Coordinates of C-alpha atoms in Angstrom, one line a residue:
M1 CA -18.3 22.6 -27.9
K2 CA -16.9 19.3 -29.2
W3 CA -15.1 18.6 -32.5
V4 CA -16.9 16.2 -34.8
F5 CA -15.3 12.8 -35.3
V6 CA -14.3 12.6 -39.0
A7 CA -12.8 9.7 -41.0
G8 CA -11.4 7.8 -38.1
L9 CA -9.4 10.7 -36.7
A10 CA -9.1 11.4 -33.0
C11 CA -11.9 13.5 -31.6
W12 CA -11.1 16.1 -29.0
G13 CA -13.5 17.9 -26.7
A14 CA -13.3 21.5 -25.5
T15 CA -11.4 20.3 -22.4
G16 CA -8.7 18.7 -24.6
A17 CA -9.9 15.2 -23.6
A18 CA -10.1 12.5 -26.3
V19 CA -13.7 11.4 -26.4
D20 CA -13.4 8.6 -29.0
Q21 CA -10.7 6.5 -27.4
P22 CA -11.5 3.3 -25.7
S23 CA -12.1 3.8 -22.0
P24 CA -9.5 2.3 -19.8
L25 CA -10.5 -0.5 -17.5
S26 CA -8.7 1.5 -14.8
A27 CA -6.8 4.8 -14.7
Y28 CA -4.8 6.0 -11.8
M29 CA -1.8 8.1 -10.6
V30 CA 1.2 6.5 -9.0
M31 CA 3.8 8.6 -7.1
T32 CA 7.4 7.6 -7.7
G33 CA 10.8 8.8 -6.8
D34 CA 10.9 10.7 -10.1
G35 CA 7.5 12.3 -9.8
P36 CA 3.9 11.3 -10.6
V37 CA 3.2 8.7 -13.3
A38 CA -0.2 8.2 -14.9
R39 CA -1.2 4.5 -15.6
T40 CA -4.0 2.9 -17.5
V41 CA -5.1 -0.7 -17.7
M42 CA -6.4 -1.3 -21.2
A43 CA -8.3 -4.3 -22.7
G44 CA -5.7 -6.4 -24.5
M45 CA -6.8 -5.4 -28.0
D46 CA -6.7 -1.6 -27.2
A47 CA -3.6 0.4 -27.8
C48 CA -2.1 2.8 -25.3
P49 CA -4.3 6.0 -25.3
L50 CA -3.3 9.6 -25.6
L51 CA -3.2 11.8 -22.5
T52 CA -4.1 15.5 -22.5
I53 CA -2.1 17.4 -19.9
D54 CA -3.3 21.0 -19.5
G55 CA -4.6 20.8 -23.0
R56 CA -1.4 19.3 -24.5
R57 CA -1.6 15.9 -26.0
E58 CA 1.0 13.3 -25.1
A59 CA 1.3 9.6 -25.9
M60 CA 1.4 6.9 -23.2
S61 CA 4.0 4.1 -23.5
V62 CA 3.6 0.4 -22.9
R63 CA 4.7 -0.7 -19.4
A64 CA 3.6 -4.3 -19.8
E65 CA 2.0 -6.2 -22.7
P66 CA -0.8 -8.8 -22.3
A67 CA 0.7 -12.1 -21.3
D68 CA 0.0 -15.5 -19.8
L69 CA 2.6 -15.8 -17.1
P70 CA 4.3 -18.8 -15.5
Q71 CA 2.6 -20.4 -12.6
R72 CA 3.9 -19.5 -9.2
P73 CA 2.9 -21.6 -6.2
T74 CA 0.8 -20.1 -3.4
R75 CA 2.1 -20.4 0.2
S76 CA -0.5 -23.0 0.8
S77 CA 0.1 -25.5 -2.0
V78 CA 1.0 -25.8 -5.7
E79 CA -2.3 -27.6 -6.3
N80 CA -4.3 -24.5 -5.2
S81 CA -2.4 -22.3 -7.6
K82 CA -2.7 -21.6 -11.4
A83 CA -1.0 -19.6 -14.1
S84 CA -1.6 -15.9 -14.0
R85 CA -3.4 -14.4 -17.0
F86 CA -3.1 -10.8 -17.8
P87 CA -5.1 -10.2 -21.0
V88 CA -4.6 -6.4 -20.4
R89 CA -2.0 -3.8 -21.6
I90 CA -0.6 -1.5 -18.9
C91 CA 0.4 1.9 -20.2
E92 CA 2.1 4.8 -18.4
A93 CA 3.4 8.3 -18.8
R94 CA 5.3 10.7 -16.6
I95 CA 3.3 13.8 -15.5
P96 CA 4.8 17.2 -14.7
A97 CA 4.6 18.0 -11.0
N98 CA 2.8 21.2 -11.8
A99 CA 0.2 19.7 -14.1
R100 CA -3.4 20.9 -13.3
T101 CA -5.7 18.9 -15.5
I102 CA -5.0 15.4 -16.9
H103 CA -7.5 13.5 -19.1
V104 CA -7.3 10.1 -20.7
A105 CA -10.2 9.1 -22.9
D106 CA -13.3 9.8 -20.8
R107 CA -11.4 9.9 -17.5
L108 CA -10.2 12.9 -15.4
L109 CA -7.1 11.8 -13.5
P110 CA -6.2 13.4 -10.1
A111 CA -3.5 16.0 -10.4
P112 CA -0.5 16.0 -8.0
H113 CA -0.4 18.5 -5.2
A114 CA 2.6 20.6 -4.5
S115 CA 1.7 20.6 -0.9
A116 CA -0.1 17.4 0.3
R117 CA -1.7 18.3 3.6
R118 CA -4.5 15.7 3.7
I119 CA -3.5 12.0 3.4
V120 CA -5.6 8.9 3.6
V121 CA -3.9 5.7 4.9
I122 CA -5.3 2.3 4.2
G123 CA -3.8 -1.2 4.2
D124 CA -4.6 -4.9 4.1
T125 CA -7.6 -4.3 1.8
G126 CA -8.2 -7.6 -0.1
C127 CA -10.9 -10.3 0.5
R128 CA -9.2 -13.3 2.3
I129 CA -9.7 -16.6 0.6
K130 CA -6.9 -18.9 1.8
A131 CA -7.2 -22.6 2.0
S132 CA -4.3 -23.3 4.3
D133 CA -5.9 -21.0 7.0
N134 CA -9.4 -22.3 6.2
A135 CA -10.3 -18.6 5.6
Y136 CA -13.1 -17.9 3.3
Q137 CA -14.2 -14.3 3.8
A138 CA -17.6 -13.4 2.3
C139 CA -16.4 -11.2 -0.6
D140 CA -20.0 -10.7 -1.8
D141 CA -21.1 -9.2 1.6
P142 CA -20.3 -5.5 2.0
E143 CA -20.5 -5.9 5.7
A144 CA -18.0 -8.8 5.8
W145 CA -15.7 -7.2 3.2
P146 CA -16.3 -3.4 3.2
F147 CA -13.3 -2.2 1.2
A148 CA -15.5 -0.6 -1.5
R149 CA -17.5 1.2 1.1
I150 CA -14.2 2.4 2.8
A151 CA -12.9 3.6 -0.6
R152 CA -16.0 5.7 -1.1
Q153 CA -15.8 7.2 2.3
A154 CA -12.1 7.9 2.1
A155 CA -12.6 9.6 -1.3
A156 CA -15.4 11.8 0.2
W157 CA -12.8 13.0 2.7
K158 CA -11.1 14.7 -0.3
P159 CA -7.5 13.7 0.2
D160 CA -4.5 15.2 -1.5
L161 CA -2.7 11.8 -1.4
V162 CA -3.5 8.2 -0.6
L163 CA -1.0 5.9 1.0
H164 CA -1.6 2.2 0.8
V165 CA 0.7 0.2 3.2
G166 CA 0.5 -3.1 1.4
D167 CA -1.4 -6.4 0.9
Y168 CA -3.8 -5.7 -2.0
L169 CA -4.6 -9.3 -3.1
Y170 CA -5.9 -12.0 -0.8
R171 CA -8.0 -14.2 -3.2
E172 CA -5.3 -16.9 -3.4
N173 CA -7.3 -20.1 -3.6
P174 CA -10.7 -21.3 -5.0
C175 CA -13.6 -20.5 -2.8
A176 CA -15.3 -23.8 -3.6
D177 CA -18.8 -23.8 -2.1
H178 CA -18.2 -21.5 0.9
S179 CA -21.0 -19.0 1.4
G180 CA -20.3 -15.5 0.3
C181 CA -17.5 -16.0 -2.1
V182 CA -18.9 -18.7 -4.6
G183 CA -17.6 -18.0 -8.0
S184 CA -15.1 -15.4 -6.9
P185 CA -12.0 -14.9 -9.2
W186 CA -8.9 -16.3 -7.5
G187 CA -5.2 -16.6 -8.1
Y188 CA -2.8 -13.8 -9.1
G189 CA -4.0 -12.8 -12.5
W190 CA -5.9 -9.7 -13.7
D191 CA -9.3 -11.0 -12.8
A192 CA -8.4 -11.4 -9.1
W193 CA -6.5 -8.1 -9.1
D194 CA -9.6 -6.4 -10.6
A195 CA -12.0 -7.9 -8.1
D196 CA -9.9 -7.5 -5.0
F197 CA -8.4 -4.0 -5.7
F198 CA -9.2 -2.1 -8.9
T199 CA -13.0 -2.2 -9.0
P200 CA -13.6 -1.5 -5.2
A201 CA -10.8 1.1 -5.1
A202 CA -12.1 3.0 -8.2
P203 CA -13.5 6.1 -6.3
L204 CA -10.4 6.5 -4.3
L205 CA -8.1 6.0 -7.3
A206 CA -10.0 8.8 -9.0
A207 CA -9.7 11.1 -5.9
A208 CA -6.0 11.5 -5.5
P209 CA -2.5 10.2 -6.5
W210 CA -1.3 7.1 -4.6
V211 CA 1.9 6.0 -2.9
M212 CA 1.9 2.3 -3.2
V213 CA 3.8 0.2 -0.6
R214 CA 4.4 -3.5 -1.3
G215 CA 3.1 -6.0 1.2
N216 CA 4.1 -9.6 1.8
H217 CA 1.1 -10.7 -0.3
E218 CA 2.9 -9.1 -3.2
S219 CA 6.1 -11.2 -2.9
C220 CA 7.3 -13.2 -5.9
L221 CA 5.8 -16.4 -4.4
R222 CA 2.4 -14.7 -4.3
A223 CA 1.1 -11.7 -6.3
G224 CA 4.5 -10.3 -7.3
Q225 CA 3.8 -10.7 -11.0
G226 CA 0.9 -8.3 -10.8
W227 CA 2.6 -6.0 -8.4
W228 CA 5.4 -5.3 -10.9
R229 CA 3.0 -4.9 -13.8
L230 CA 0.4 -2.7 -12.1
L231 CA 1.5 -0.9 -9.0
A232 CA 5.3 -0.7 -8.5
A233 CA 6.8 2.7 -8.6
Q234 CA 10.0 1.4 -10.1
P235 CA 10.5 0.5 -13.8
F236 CA 9.1 -2.9 -15.1
V237 CA 12.3 -4.9 -15.9
A238 CA 12.7 -8.5 -17.2
G239 CA 14.3 -10.6 -14.5
Q240 CA 12.8 -8.5 -11.7
D241 CA 9.2 -9.4 -12.7
C242 CA 8.8 -12.5 -10.5
N243 CA 8.2 -14.8 -13.5
D244 CA 11.3 -17.0 -12.8
G245 CA 11.8 -18.4 -9.3
E246 CA 15.6 -18.3 -9.8
N247 CA 15.3 -14.5 -9.8
D248 CA 13.1 -14.1 -6.8
T249 CA 15.8 -12.5 -4.6
R250 CA 16.0 -9.8 -7.2
G251 CA 12.3 -9.6 -7.8
D252 CA 11.6 -9.2 -4.1
E253 CA 13.8 -6.2 -3.8
S254 CA 13.3 -2.6 -4.9
A255 CA 14.9 0.7 -3.9
P256 CA 13.2 3.0 -1.5
F257 CA 12.0 6.3 -2.8
A258 CA 10.9 9.7 -1.5
V259 CA 7.8 11.7 -2.3
P260 CA 7.8 15.4 -1.3
L261 CA 4.8 16.7 0.6
G262 CA 5.8 20.4 0.5
G263 CA 7.0 22.5 3.3
G264 CA 10.1 20.4 3.9
A265 CA 8.1 17.2 4.6
Q266 CA 8.3 13.9 2.8
I267 CA 7.2 10.3 2.7
I268 CA 9.9 7.6 2.2
A269 CA 8.4 4.4 0.8
I270 CA 10.3 1.2 1.6
D271 CA 9.9 -2.2 0.1
L272 CA 10.8 -4.8 2.8
V273 CA 9.0 -7.8 1.3
I274 CA 12.3 -9.7 1.5
M275 CA 12.5 -9.2 5.2
G276 CA 9.8 -11.5 6.6
E277 CA 9.6 -12.0 10.3
D278 CA 12.4 -14.4 11.2
A279 CA 16.0 -13.5 11.9
I280 CA 18.2 -13.2 8.9
P281 CA 21.9 -14.3 9.4
P282 CA 24.7 -12.2 7.9
G283 CA 25.5 -14.8 5.3
D284 CA 22.0 -14.7 3.8
P285 CA 21.9 -12.5 0.5
R286 CA 18.9 -10.7 2.0
Y287 CA 21.0 -9.4 4.9
G288 CA 23.1 -7.2 2.6
Q289 CA 20.1 -6.1 0.6
I290 CA 18.2 -4.9 3.7
R291 CA 21.3 -3.1 5.1
A292 CA 21.6 -1.3 1.8
I293 CA 18.0 -0.3 2.0
Q294 CA 18.5 1.0 5.5
Q295 CA 21.5 3.1 4.5
A296 CA 19.5 4.6 1.5
V297 CA 16.6 5.5 3.8
A298 CA 19.0 7.1 6.3
D299 CA 20.5 9.2 3.5
M300 CA 17.1 10.3 2.2
A301 CA 15.9 11.3 5.7
K302 CA 18.7 13.9 6.1
G303 CA 17.9 17.6 6.0
H304 CA 14.1 17.4 6.0
R305 CA 11.7 19.1 8.4
F306 CA 9.5 16.1 8.8
T307 CA 9.9 12.5 7.4
L308 CA 7.2 9.8 7.4
A309 CA 8.8 6.5 6.6
T310 CA 6.4 3.7 5.5
D311 CA 6.7 0.0 4.8
H312 CA 4.4 -2.9 5.3
Y313 CA 5.9 -4.4 8.4
P314 CA 5.6 -2.3 11.6
L315 CA 9.3 -2.0 12.6
L316 CA 8.4 -0.7 16.1
G317 CA 4.9 -2.2 16.5
L318 CA 3.3 -4.8 18.8
A319 CA 1.1 -7.8 18.2
A320 CA -0.6 -10.3 20.4
S321 CA -1.8 -13.9 20.3
N322 CA -4.2 -15.7 22.6
K323 CA -3.7 -19.4 22.7
Q324 CA -5.4 -21.6 25.3
G325 CA -6.3 -18.4 27.2
L326 CA -2.7 -17.2 27.5
L327 CA -2.1 -13.7 26.1
R328 CA 1.3 -13.3 24.6
I329 CA 2.7 -10.0 23.4
Q330 CA 5.0 -10.0 20.3
A331 CA 7.2 -6.9 20.4
G332 CA 8.7 -6.3 17.0
Y333 CA 10.2 -8.9 14.6
A334 CA 13.4 -10.9 14.8
S335 CA 14.3 -9.9 11.2
V336 CA 14.3 -6.2 12.3
R337 CA 16.7 -6.9 15.1
S338 CA 19.0 -8.9 12.9
T339 CA 19.2 -6.5 10.0
F340 CA 18.1 -2.9 10.8
G341 CA 19.2 -3.4 14.4
A342 CA 22.7 -4.6 13.5
A343 CA 24.0 -1.1 12.9
D344 CA 21.5 0.7 15.2
P345 CA 20.5 -1.8 17.9
S346 CA 17.8 0.5 19.5
L347 CA 16.6 1.6 16.0
T348 CA 16.7 5.3 16.7
L349 CA 16.2 5.9 12.9
A350 CA 17.8 9.3 12.7
G351 CA 15.9 11.8 10.7
I352 CA 12.6 9.8 10.7
D353 CA 9.7 11.2 12.7
M354 CA 6.9 8.8 12.1
L355 CA 6.5 5.2 10.9
V356 CA 3.4 4.0 9.2
A357 CA 2.8 0.3 8.4
G358 CA 0.1 -2.4 8.0
H359 CA 0.4 -6.2 8.2
V360 CA -1.3 -6.4 11.6
H361 CA -5.0 -6.2 10.9
E362 CA -5.9 -3.4 13.3
W363 CA -5.2 0.2 14.0
Q364 CA -2.4 1.0 16.4
Q365 CA -0.4 3.9 17.8
A366 CA 2.8 3.7 19.8
D367 CA 4.8 6.6 21.2
L368 CA 8.3 5.5 22.0
G369 CA 9.8 8.7 23.5
P370 CA 11.9 11.4 21.9
R371 CA 14.7 9.1 20.7
H372 CA 12.4 7.1 18.4
P373 CA 9.7 7.8 15.7
S374 CA 6.1 7.1 16.6
Q375 CA 4.7 3.9 15.1
F376 CA 1.3 3.8 13.5
I377 CA -0.4 0.8 12.0
S378 CA -3.4 1.1 9.6
G379 CA -4.2 -2.5 8.5
M380 CA -8.0 -2.6 8.9
A381 CA -9.4 -1.6 5.5
G382 CA -11.1 -4.8 4.5
T383 CA -9.2 -8.0 5.1
Q384 CA -10.7 -10.4 7.6
E385 CA -9.6 -9.5 11.1
D386 CA -7.7 -12.2 12.9
V387 CA -5.8 -10.4 15.6
T388 CA -5.9 -10.3 19.4
Q389 CA -6.0 -6.8 20.9
V390 CA -2.9 -5.7 22.8
P391 CA -4.1 -4.2 26.1
A392 CA -2.7 -0.7 26.7
D393 CA -1.5 -1.6 30.2
R394 CA 0.4 -4.6 28.7
A395 CA 1.8 -2.5 25.9
L396 CA 3.4 0.2 28.1
G397 CA 7.1 -0.7 28.8
Q398 CA 7.3 -3.2 25.9
E399 CA 10.4 -2.9 23.8
P400 CA 10.0 -3.7 20.1
V401 CA 13.8 -3.5 19.9
P402 CA 16.1 -3.1 22.9
G403 CA 16.0 0.4 24.2
A404 CA 12.9 1.4 22.4
K405 CA 10.3 1.5 25.1
V406 CA 6.6 2.2 24.6
F407 CA 5.5 5.3 26.5
R408 CA 2.0 5.8 25.1
F409 CA -0.2 3.2 23.3
D410 CA -3.6 3.0 21.7
S411 CA -5.3 0.5 19.4
W412 CA -8.6 -0.3 17.7
T413 CA -9.1 -4.0 17.0
D414 CA -11.7 -6.1 15.3
H415 CA -13.2 -3.2 13.3
F416 CA -12.9 -1.9 9.7
G417 CA -12.0 1.6 8.8
F418 CA -9.2 3.9 7.6
M419 CA -6.8 6.5 9.0
T420 CA -6.2 10.1 7.9
L421 CA -3.3 12.5 8.4
E422 CA -3.8 16.2 8.2
R423 CA -1.0 18.7 8.6
T424 CA -1.6 21.4 11.2
G425 CA 1.9 22.9 11.5
R426 CA 5.5 22.5 10.3
R427 CA 6.0 19.3 12.3
R428 CA 2.5 18.7 13.6
W429 CA -0.2 16.4 12.2
R430 CA -3.7 15.4 13.3
V431 CA -4.3 11.7 13.0
E432 CA -7.9 10.4 12.9
V433 CA -9.3 6.9 12.7
H434 CA -12.6 6.7 10.8
G435 CA -15.1 3.9 11.2
L436 CA -17.5 2.3 8.6
T437 CA -20.2 4.9 9.1
G438 CA -17.8 7.8 8.9
Q439 CA -17.6 8.4 12.6
I440 CA -14.2 9.4 14.1
I441 CA -13.1 6.7 16.4
R442 CA -9.8 8.1 17.5
S443 CA -8.1 11.5 17.3
C444 CA -4.3 11.9 17.8
I445 CA -1.8 14.6 17.7
V446 CA 1.7 14.1 16.3
K447 CA 4.4 16.7 17.2
G448 CA 7.7 15.7 15.7
R449 CA 8.5 12.3 17.0
R450 CA 5.9 12.3 19.8
S451 CA 2.3 11.2 19.5
A452 CA -0.7 11.0 21.8
C453 CA -4.3 9.9 21.3
G454 CA -7.7 10.3 22.9
A455 CA -11.1 8.8 22.3

């Protein structure tokens, strides 16, 4: 039964959902350090809608008003950049952790789970259009850019939670006349965000709440303006919004936060976009910021049965390059050694059992013995692959930081897919890598800090 719409009043169905409100352009659930938050993206003329939570109506508040934002240069050139237009209103509302049904207009939002046992992990999802790299991925070809297909498959796995490990927006420059992306939206405004993330991710946004991790593509010099408006777990604050280059040190920093998974387990989400890959000297303002983040993460990790820490950069991962036929292994990042490693040179990361990251466009697993958390990388959910595989025999014995030696290693390179985590015990997880046709490519077991994989 539905109430009849009368004289412009709100109309409410039997479920409590408002049926006459404008439908959001996107509706999704973001996990924050203070619990779940519902967000909607509304057309600029539309007011924030009402939510119904277990039959109770609540107003959403404005997070960000429509705006034409100051131009920020891309990493390639100012000439290939433009001002970012956001002709949309972003609304949000906090949701009780025990909420069971949440409606907004004609949408049913995914309810949070008290015990999240099934987690999808994706990263590096956008379609790469970058003039400085002469990279023009065929965004119109679902084989060349399969993120929408991956989102559908990941949603069909029925996760309790989705973890995105960063790099959402890659359409930085005009496509010009390159085949497969002619006419693509580009830049850092809503049209590019919608094309690169919100439209293809829609089935997965509807399937479960998300933990959003910031990638280097969401730095203030790139898509940071949209990051703060649309996805960040932290409040949207003037001066931290990436609009003014003089405030970029502040805009590129946000506090880590923890998301409980039930049963004494948790995810700690870390924003390390300020870190980069090069060494950071003690006199650099970022040095103190990163050390403060490190201390906050250490405090959050205490007293939990299992802690998964996630950021965009793989703190204990490996990468490879092949120039002129010479294979070179890159073990870790200089910035990790100079900041995180300053207080803990071997990066034992007390209280953390597992690290999950992206940035490297492949899947990777590294077991570093009982003194260190295992490192997983899941950066193969759509962005053009451009990595050289690290051979397992060359990986063994490598030290991402001094004293952290790789004991077991596996990788899957030059393919698209996603990773899943399924809890099988108090400190045990099954990790699976899924290919484009749904097949399971790798299956791994995590026991505390140790991990091992098979075909």
